[in-house]
PDB file of C-alpha atoms in Angstrom:
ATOM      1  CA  UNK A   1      19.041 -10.796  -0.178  1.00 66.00           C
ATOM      2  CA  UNK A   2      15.440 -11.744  -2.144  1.00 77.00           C
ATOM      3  CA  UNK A   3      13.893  -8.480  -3.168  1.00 93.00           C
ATOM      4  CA  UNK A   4      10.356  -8.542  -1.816  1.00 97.00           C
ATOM      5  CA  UNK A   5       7.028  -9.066  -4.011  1.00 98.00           C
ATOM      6  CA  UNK A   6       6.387  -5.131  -2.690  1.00 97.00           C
ATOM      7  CA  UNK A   7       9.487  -4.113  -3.831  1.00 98.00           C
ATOM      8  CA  UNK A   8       9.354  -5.410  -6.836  1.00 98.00           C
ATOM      9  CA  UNK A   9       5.954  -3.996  -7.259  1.00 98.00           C
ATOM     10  CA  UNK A  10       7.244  -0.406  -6.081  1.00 98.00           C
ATOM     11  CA  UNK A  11      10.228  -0.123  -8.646  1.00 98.00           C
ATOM     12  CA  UNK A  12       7.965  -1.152 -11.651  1.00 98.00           C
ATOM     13  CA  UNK A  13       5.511   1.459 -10.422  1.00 96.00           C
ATOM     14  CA  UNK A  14       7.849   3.872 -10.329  1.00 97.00           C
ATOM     15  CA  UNK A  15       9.002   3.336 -13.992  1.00 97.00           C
ATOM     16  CA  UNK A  16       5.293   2.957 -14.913  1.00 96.00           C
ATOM     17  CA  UNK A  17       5.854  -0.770 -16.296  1.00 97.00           C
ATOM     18  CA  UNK A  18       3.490  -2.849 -16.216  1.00 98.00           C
ATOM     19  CA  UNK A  19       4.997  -6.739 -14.609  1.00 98.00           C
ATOM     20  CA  UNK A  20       5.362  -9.646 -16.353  1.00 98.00           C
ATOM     21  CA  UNK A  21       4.917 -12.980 -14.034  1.00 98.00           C
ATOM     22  CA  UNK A  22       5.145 -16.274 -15.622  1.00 98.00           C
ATOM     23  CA  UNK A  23       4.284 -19.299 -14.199  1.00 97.00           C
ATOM     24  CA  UNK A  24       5.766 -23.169 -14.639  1.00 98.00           C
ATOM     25  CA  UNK A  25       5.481 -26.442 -12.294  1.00 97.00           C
ATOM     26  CA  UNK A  26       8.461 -27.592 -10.892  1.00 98.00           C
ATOM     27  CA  UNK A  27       9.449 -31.367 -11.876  1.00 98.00           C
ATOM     28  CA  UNK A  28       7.908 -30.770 -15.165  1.00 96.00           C
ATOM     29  CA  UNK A  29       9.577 -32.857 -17.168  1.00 96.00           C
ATOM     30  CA  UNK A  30      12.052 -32.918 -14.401  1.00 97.00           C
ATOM     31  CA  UNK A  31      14.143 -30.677 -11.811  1.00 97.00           C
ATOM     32  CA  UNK A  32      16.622 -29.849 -13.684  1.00 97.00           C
ATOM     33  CA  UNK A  33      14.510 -28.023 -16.829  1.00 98.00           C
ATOM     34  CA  UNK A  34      12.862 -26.451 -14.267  1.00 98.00           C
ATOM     35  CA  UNK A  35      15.151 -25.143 -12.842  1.00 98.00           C
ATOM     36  CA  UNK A  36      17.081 -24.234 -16.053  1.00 98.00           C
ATOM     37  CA  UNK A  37      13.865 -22.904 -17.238  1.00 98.00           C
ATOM     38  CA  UNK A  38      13.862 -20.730 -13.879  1.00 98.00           C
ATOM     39  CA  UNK A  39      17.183 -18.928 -15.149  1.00 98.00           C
ATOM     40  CA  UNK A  40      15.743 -18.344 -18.648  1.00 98.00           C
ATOM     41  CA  UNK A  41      12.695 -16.805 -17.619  1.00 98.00           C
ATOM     42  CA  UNK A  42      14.631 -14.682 -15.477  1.00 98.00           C
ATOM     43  CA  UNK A  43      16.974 -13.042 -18.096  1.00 98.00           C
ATOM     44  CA  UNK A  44      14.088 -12.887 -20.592  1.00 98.00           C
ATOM     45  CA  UNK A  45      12.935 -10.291 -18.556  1.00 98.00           C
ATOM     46  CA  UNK A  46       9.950 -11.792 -15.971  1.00 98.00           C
ATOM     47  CA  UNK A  47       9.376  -9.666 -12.858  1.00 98.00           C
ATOM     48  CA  UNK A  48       8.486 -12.223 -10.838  1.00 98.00           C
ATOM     49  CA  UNK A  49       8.003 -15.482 -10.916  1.00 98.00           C
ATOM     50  CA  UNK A  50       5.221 -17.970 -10.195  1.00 98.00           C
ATOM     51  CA  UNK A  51       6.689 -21.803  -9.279  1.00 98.00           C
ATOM     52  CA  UNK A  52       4.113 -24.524  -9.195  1.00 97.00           C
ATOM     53  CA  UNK A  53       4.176 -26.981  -6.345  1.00 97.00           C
ATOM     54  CA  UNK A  54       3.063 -30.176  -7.958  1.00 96.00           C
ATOM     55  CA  UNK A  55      -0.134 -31.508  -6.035  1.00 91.00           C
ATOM     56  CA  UNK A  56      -2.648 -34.445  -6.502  1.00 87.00           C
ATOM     57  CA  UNK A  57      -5.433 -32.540  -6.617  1.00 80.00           C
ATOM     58  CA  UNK A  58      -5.609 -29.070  -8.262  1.00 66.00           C
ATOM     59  CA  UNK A  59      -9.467 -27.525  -8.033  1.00 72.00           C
ATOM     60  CA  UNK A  60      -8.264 -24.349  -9.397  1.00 65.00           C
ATOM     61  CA  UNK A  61      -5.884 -25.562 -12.499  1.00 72.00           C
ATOM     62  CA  UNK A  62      -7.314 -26.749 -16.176  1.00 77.00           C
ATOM     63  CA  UNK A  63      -5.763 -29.430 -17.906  1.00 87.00           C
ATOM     64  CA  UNK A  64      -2.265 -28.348 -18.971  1.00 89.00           C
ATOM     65  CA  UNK A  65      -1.584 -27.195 -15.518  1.00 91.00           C
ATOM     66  CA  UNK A  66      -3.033 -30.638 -13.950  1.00 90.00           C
ATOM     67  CA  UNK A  67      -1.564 -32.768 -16.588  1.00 92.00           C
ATOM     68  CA  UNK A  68       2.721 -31.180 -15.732  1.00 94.00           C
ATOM     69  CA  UNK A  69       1.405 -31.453 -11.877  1.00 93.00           C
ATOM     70  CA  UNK A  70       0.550 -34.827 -13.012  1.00 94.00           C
ATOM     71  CA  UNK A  71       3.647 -35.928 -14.707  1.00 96.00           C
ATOM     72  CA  UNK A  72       5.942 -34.080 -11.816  1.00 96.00           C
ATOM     73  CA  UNK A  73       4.387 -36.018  -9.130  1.00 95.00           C
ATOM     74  CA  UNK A  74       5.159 -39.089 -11.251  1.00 95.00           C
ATOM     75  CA  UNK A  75       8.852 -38.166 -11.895  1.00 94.00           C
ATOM     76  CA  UNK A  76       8.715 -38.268  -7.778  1.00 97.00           C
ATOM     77  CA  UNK A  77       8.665 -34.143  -7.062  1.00 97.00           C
ATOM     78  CA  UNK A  78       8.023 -33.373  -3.761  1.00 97.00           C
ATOM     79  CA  UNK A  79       7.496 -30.228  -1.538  1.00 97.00           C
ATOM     80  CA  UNK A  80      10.992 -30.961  -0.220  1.00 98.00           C
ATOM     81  CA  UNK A  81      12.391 -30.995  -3.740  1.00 98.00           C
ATOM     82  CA  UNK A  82      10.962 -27.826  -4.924  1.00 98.00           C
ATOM     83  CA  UNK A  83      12.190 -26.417  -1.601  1.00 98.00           C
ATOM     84  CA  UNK A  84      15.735 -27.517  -2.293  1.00 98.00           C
ATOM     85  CA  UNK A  85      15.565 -26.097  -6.177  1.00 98.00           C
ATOM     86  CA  UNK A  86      14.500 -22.706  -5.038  1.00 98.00           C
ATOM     87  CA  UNK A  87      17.178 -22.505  -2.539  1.00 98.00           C
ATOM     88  CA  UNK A  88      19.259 -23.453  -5.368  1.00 98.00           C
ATOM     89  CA  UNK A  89      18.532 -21.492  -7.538  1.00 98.00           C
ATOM     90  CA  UNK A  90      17.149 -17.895  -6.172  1.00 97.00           C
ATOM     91  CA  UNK A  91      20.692 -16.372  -5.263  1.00 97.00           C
ATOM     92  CA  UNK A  92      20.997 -16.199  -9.068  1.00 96.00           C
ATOM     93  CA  UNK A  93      17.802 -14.673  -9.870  1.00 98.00           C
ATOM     94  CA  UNK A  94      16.953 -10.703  -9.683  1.00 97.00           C
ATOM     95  CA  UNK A  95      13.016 -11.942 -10.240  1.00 98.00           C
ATOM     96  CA  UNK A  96      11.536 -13.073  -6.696  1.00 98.00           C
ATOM     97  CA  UNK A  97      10.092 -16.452  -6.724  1.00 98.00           C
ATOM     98  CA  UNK A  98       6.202 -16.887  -5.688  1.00 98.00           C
ATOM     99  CA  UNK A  99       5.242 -20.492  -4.605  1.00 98.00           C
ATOM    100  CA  UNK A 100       1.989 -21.562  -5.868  1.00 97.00           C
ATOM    101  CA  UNK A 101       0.457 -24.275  -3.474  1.00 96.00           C
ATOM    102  CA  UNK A 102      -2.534 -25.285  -2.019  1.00 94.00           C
ATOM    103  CA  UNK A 103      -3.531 -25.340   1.200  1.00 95.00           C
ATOM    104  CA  UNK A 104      -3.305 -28.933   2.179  1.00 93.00           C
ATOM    105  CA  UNK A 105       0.374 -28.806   1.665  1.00 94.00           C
ATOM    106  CA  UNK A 106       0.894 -26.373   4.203  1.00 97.00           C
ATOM    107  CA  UNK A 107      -1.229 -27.512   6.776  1.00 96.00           C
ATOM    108  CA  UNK A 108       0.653 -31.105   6.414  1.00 95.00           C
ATOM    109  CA  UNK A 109       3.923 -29.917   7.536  1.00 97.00           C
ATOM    110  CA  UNK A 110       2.414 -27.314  10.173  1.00 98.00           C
ATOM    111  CA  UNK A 111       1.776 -23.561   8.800  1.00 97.00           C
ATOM    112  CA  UNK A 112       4.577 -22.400  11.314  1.00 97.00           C
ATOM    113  CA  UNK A 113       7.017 -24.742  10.138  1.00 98.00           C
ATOM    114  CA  UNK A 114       6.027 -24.423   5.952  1.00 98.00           C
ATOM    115  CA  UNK A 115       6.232 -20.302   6.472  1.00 98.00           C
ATOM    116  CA  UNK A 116       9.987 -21.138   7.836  1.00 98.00           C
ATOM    117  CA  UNK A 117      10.947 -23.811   4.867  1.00 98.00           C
ATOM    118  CA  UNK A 118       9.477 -21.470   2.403  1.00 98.00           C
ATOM    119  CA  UNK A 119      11.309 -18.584   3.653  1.00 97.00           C
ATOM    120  CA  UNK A 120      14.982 -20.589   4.141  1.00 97.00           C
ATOM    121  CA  UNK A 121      14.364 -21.542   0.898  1.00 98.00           C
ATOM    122  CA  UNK A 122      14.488 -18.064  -0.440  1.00 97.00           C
ATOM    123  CA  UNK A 123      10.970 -17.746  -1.709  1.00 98.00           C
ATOM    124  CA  UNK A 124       8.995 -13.754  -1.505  1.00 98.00           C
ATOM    125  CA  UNK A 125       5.469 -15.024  -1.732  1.00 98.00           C
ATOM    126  CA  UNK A 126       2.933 -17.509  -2.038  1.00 98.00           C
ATOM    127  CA  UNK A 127      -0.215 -17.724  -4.022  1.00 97.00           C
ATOM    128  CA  UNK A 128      -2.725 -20.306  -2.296  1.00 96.00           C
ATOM    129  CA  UNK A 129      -5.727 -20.898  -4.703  1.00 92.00           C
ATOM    130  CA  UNK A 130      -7.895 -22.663  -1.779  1.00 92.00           C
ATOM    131  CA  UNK A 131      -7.571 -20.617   0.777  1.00 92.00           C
ATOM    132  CA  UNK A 132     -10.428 -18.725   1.634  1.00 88.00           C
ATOM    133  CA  UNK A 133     -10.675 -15.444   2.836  1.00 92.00           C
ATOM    134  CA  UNK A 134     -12.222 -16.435   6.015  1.00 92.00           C
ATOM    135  CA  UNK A 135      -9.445 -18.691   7.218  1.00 91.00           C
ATOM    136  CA  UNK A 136      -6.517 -16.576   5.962  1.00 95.00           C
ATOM    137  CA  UNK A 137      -5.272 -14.759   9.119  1.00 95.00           C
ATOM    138  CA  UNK A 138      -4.011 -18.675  10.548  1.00 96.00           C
ATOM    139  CA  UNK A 139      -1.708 -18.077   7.362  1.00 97.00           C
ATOM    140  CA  UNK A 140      -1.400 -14.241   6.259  1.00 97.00           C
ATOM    141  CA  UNK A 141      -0.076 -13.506  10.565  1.00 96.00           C
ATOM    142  CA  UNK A 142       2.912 -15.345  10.690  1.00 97.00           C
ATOM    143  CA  UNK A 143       3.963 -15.235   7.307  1.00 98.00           C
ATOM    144  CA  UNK A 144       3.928 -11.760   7.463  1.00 96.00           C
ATOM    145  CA  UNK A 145       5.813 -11.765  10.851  1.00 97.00           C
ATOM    146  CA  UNK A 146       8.362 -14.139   8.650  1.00 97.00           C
ATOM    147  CA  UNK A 147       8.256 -11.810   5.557  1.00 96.00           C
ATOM    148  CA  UNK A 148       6.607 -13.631   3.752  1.00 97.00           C
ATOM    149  CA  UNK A 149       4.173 -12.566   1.467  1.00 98.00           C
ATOM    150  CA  UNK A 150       0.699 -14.334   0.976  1.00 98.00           C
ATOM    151  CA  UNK A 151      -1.037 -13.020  -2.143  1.00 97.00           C
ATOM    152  CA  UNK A 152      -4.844 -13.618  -2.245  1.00 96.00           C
ATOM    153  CA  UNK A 153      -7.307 -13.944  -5.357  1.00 94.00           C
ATOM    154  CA  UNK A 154     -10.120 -12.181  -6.179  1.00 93.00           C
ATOM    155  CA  UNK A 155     -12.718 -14.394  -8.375  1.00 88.00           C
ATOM    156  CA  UNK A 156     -14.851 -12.411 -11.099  1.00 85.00           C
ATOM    157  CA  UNK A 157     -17.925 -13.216  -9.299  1.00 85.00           C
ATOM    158  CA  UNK A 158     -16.789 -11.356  -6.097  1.00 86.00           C
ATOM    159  CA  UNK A 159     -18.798  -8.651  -4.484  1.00 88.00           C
ATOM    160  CA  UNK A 160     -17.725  -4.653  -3.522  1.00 88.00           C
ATOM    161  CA  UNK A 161     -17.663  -5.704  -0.352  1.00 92.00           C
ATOM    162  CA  UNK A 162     -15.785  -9.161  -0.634  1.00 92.00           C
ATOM    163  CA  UNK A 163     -13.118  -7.421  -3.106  1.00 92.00           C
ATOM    164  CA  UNK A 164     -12.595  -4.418  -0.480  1.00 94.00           C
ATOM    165  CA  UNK A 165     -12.152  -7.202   2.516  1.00 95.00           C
ATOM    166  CA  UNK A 166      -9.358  -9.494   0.298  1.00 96.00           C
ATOM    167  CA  UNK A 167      -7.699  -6.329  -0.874  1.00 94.00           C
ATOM    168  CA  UNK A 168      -7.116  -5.304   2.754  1.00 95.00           C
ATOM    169  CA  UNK A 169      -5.585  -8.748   3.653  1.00 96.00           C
ATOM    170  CA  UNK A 170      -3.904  -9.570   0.904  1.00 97.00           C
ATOM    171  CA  UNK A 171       0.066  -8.672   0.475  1.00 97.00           C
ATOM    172  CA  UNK A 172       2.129  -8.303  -2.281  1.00 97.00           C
ATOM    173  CA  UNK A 173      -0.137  -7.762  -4.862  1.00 98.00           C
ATOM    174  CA  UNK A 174      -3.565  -8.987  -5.497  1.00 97.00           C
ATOM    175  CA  UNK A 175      -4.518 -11.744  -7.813  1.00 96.00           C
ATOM    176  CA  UNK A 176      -7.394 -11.082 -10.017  1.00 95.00           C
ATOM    177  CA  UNK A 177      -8.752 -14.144 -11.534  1.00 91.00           C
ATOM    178  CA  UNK A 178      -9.818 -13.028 -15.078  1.00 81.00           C
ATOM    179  CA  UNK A 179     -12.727 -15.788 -15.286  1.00 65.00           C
ATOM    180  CA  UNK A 180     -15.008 -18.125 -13.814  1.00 49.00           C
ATOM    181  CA  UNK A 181     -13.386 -21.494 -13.946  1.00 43.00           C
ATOM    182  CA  UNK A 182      -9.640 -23.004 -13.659  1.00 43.00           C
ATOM    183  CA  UNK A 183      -7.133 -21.677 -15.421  1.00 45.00           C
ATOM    184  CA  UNK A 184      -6.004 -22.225 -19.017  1.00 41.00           C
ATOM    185  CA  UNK A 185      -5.458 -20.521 -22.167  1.00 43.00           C
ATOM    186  CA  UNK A 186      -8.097 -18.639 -24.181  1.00 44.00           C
ATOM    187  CA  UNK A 187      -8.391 -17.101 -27.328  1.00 42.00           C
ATOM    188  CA  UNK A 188     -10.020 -14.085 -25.897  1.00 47.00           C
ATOM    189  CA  UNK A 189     -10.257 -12.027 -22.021  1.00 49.00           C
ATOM    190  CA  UNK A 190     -13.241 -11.999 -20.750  1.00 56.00           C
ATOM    191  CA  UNK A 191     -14.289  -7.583 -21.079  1.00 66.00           C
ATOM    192  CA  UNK A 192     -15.630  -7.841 -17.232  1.00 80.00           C
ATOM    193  CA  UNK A 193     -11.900  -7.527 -16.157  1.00 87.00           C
ATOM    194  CA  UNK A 194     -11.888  -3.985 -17.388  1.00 89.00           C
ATOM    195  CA  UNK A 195     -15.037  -3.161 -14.703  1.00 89.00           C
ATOM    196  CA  UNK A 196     -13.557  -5.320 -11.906  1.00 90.00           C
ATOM    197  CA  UNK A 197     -10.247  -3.730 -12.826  1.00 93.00           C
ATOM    198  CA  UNK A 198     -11.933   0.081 -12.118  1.00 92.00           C
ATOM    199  CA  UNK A 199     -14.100  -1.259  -8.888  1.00 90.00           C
ATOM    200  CA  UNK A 200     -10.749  -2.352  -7.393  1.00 93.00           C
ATOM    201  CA  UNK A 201      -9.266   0.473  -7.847  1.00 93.00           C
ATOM    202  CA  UNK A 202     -12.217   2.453  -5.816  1.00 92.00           C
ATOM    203  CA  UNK A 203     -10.875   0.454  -2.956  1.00 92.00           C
ATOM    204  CA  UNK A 204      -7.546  -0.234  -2.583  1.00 94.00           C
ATOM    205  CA  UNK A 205      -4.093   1.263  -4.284  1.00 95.00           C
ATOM    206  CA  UNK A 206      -2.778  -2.130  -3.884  1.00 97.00           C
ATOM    207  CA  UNK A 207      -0.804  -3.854  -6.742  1.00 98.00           C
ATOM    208  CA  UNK A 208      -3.278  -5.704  -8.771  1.00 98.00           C
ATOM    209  CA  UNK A 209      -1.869  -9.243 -10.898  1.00 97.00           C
ATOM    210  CA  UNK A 210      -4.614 -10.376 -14.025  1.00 96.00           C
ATOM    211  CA  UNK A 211      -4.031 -14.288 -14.557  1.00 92.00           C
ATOM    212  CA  UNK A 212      -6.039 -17.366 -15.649  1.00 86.00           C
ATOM    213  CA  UNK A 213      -6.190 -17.060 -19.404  1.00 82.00           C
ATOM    214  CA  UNK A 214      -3.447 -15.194 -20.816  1.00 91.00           C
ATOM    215  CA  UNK A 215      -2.034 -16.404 -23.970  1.00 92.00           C
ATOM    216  CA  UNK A 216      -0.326 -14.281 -26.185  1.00 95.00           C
ATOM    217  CA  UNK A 217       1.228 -10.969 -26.118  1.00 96.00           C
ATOM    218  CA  UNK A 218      -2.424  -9.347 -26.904  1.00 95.00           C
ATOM    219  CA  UNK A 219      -4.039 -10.628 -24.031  1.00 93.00           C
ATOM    220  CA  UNK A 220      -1.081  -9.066 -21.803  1.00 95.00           C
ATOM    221  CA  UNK A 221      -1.302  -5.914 -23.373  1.00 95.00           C
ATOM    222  CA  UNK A 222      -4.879  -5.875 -23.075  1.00 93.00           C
ATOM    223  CA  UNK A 223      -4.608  -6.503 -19.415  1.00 93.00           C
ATOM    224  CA  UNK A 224      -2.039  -3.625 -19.259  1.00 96.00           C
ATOM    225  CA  UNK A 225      -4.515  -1.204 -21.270  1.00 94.00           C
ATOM    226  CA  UNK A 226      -7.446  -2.033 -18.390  1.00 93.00           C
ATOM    227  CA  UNK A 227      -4.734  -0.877 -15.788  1.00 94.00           C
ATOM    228  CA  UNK A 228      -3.606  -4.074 -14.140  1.00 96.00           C
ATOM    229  CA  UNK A 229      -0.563  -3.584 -12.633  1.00 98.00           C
ATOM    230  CA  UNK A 230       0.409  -7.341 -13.559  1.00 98.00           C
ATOM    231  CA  UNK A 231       0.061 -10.204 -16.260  1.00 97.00           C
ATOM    232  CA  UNK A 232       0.627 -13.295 -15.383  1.00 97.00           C
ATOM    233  CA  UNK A 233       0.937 -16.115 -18.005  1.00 96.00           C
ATOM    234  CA  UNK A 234       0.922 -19.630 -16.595  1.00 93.00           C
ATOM    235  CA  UNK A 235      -0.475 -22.550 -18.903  1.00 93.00           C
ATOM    236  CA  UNK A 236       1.064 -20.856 -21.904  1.00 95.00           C
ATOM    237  CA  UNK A 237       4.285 -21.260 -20.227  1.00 97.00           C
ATOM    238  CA  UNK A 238       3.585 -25.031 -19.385  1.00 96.00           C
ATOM    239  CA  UNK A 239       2.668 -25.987 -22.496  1.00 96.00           C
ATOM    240  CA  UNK A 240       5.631 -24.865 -24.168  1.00 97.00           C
ATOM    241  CA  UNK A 241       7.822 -26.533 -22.102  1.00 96.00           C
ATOM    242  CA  UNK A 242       6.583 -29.676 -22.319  1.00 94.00           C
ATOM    243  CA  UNK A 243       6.851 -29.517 -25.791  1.00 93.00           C
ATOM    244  CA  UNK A 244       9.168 -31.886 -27.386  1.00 93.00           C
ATOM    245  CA  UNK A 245      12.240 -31.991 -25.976  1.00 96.00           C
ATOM    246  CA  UNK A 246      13.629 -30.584 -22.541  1.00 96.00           C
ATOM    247  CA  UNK A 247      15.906 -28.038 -24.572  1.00 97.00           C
ATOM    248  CA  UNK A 248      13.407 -26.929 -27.091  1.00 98.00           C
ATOM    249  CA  UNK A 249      11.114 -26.487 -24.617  1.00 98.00           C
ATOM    250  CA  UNK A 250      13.471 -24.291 -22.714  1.00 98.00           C
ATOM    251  CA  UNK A 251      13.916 -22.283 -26.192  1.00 98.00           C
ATOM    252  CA  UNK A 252      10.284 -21.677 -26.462  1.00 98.00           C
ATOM    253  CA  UNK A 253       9.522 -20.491 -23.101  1.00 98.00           C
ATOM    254  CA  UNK A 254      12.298 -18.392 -23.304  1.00 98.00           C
ATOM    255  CA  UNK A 255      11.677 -16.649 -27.020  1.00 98.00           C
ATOM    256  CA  UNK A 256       7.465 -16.625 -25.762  1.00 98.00           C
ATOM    257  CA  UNK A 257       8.924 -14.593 -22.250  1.00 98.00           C
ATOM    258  CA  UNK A 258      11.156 -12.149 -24.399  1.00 98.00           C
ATOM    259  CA  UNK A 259       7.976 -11.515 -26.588  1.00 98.00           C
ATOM    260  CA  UNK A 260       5.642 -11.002 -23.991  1.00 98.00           C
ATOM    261  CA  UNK A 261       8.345  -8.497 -22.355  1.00 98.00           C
ATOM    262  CA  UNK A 262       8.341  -6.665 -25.841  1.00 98.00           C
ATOM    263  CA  UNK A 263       4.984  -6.457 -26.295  1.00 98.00           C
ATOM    264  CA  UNK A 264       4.594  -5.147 -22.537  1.00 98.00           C
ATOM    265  CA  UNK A 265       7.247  -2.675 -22.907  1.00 96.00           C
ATOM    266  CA  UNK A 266       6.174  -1.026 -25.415  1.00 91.00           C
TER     267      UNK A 266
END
């Protein structure tokens, strides 16, 4: 049976480790890396695990991201596919899978029938960049009456009041974007996280995920030292994989996971 995100989240608490959540698109270069790459990452020691839908139009993703969603979509990925690969493939994983989609995706197939794919699948969560706060309960109700999980983000740029409202609605964890902007790697995180990082805390107990920008072990330490209770390392991820070759690819993302691990574990 898939562990839950709030499981997952429980037993790391419990052994004060901070998680580890990478992210990759699925069909980038093609269905089988990913999910080859979805086994690696596992045993390399990610928590959980964050599984792009490909989609034509991603508002919240910088370039690397776009460009795999890009070449997925052109390989012929679909919702279905992914769908099919995480059915696949979860049994064999002890790290829950997350979907990252957006919106329009969901409300395509019908939000009842999407929470029920999702969940056959095997999937624990969902991340869903465009959804805002004020049209979440269509979604967060009966995905939550599924199981399902429907993490929300917090942007950098949110107020007391807005952060206190998305922390009480969102489950699993909460997603704390760590700039202004899409995501993508940067050579340095941005100090505010630190202060958004302590407000949060004022108002919720809630598991708390830092992504959009982390790039190296550093920056996931660094996250760790502010008191995140999550990193989460996507375009890193990407890029690596769709370096050279499928297998070498699959060797770097694996060897990049096992050092972030390290570095967090330490």
């Amino acid at each position: 049976m898939t562990v839950s995100v709030s499981e997952r989240f429980a037993t790391l608490r419990q052994a004060e480790r901070c998680a580890l959540i990478p992210f990759i698109t699925a069909g980038d270069p093609n269905l089988a890396t990913t999910e080859e790459a979805l086994r690696r990452l596992d045993r390399a020691g990610a928590d959980l695990i964050e599984l792009g839908v490909p989609y034509s139009d991603p508002l919240a993703d910088g370039p690397t991201i776009q460009a795999a969603a890009t070449r997925a979509l052109a390989n012929g990925t679909r919702l279905d596919d992914v769908l099919a690969l995480v059915q696949r493939v979860s049994p064999e994983l002890s790290a829950p899978i997350v979907l990252f989609t957006y919106y329009n995706p969901i409300l395509n197939r019908g939000i009842e029938q999407f929470i029920q794919d999702v969940k056959v699948a095997g999937a624990a969560g969902l991340v869903v960049p465009d959804l805002p706060l004020e049209e979440a309960d269509g979604l967060l109700k009966p995905a939550a009456a599924a199981g399902l999980e429907v993490t929300l983000l917090v942007a950098p740029t949110s107020s007391k009041d807005r952060i206190e409202a998305i922390a009480q609605q969102s489950q699993g964890f909460i997603y704390l974007v760590s700039v202004t902007g899409v995501t993508g790697m940067r050579s340095e995180m941005h100090g505010r996280v630190s202060e958004i990082l302590a407000a949060m805390r004022q108002v919720t107990d809630k598991p708390i995920g830092v992504g959009f920008g982390i790039s190296s072990p550093e920056q996931a330490v660094q996250v760790r030292t502010w008191g995140a209770d999550a990193a989460i390392v996507g375009s890193a991820f990407v890029k690596r994989l769709a370096d050279g070759t499928p297998e070498a690819g699959l060797a770097a993302v694996e060897a990049f996971c096992r050092d972030l691990r390290a570095a967090l574990d330490q």
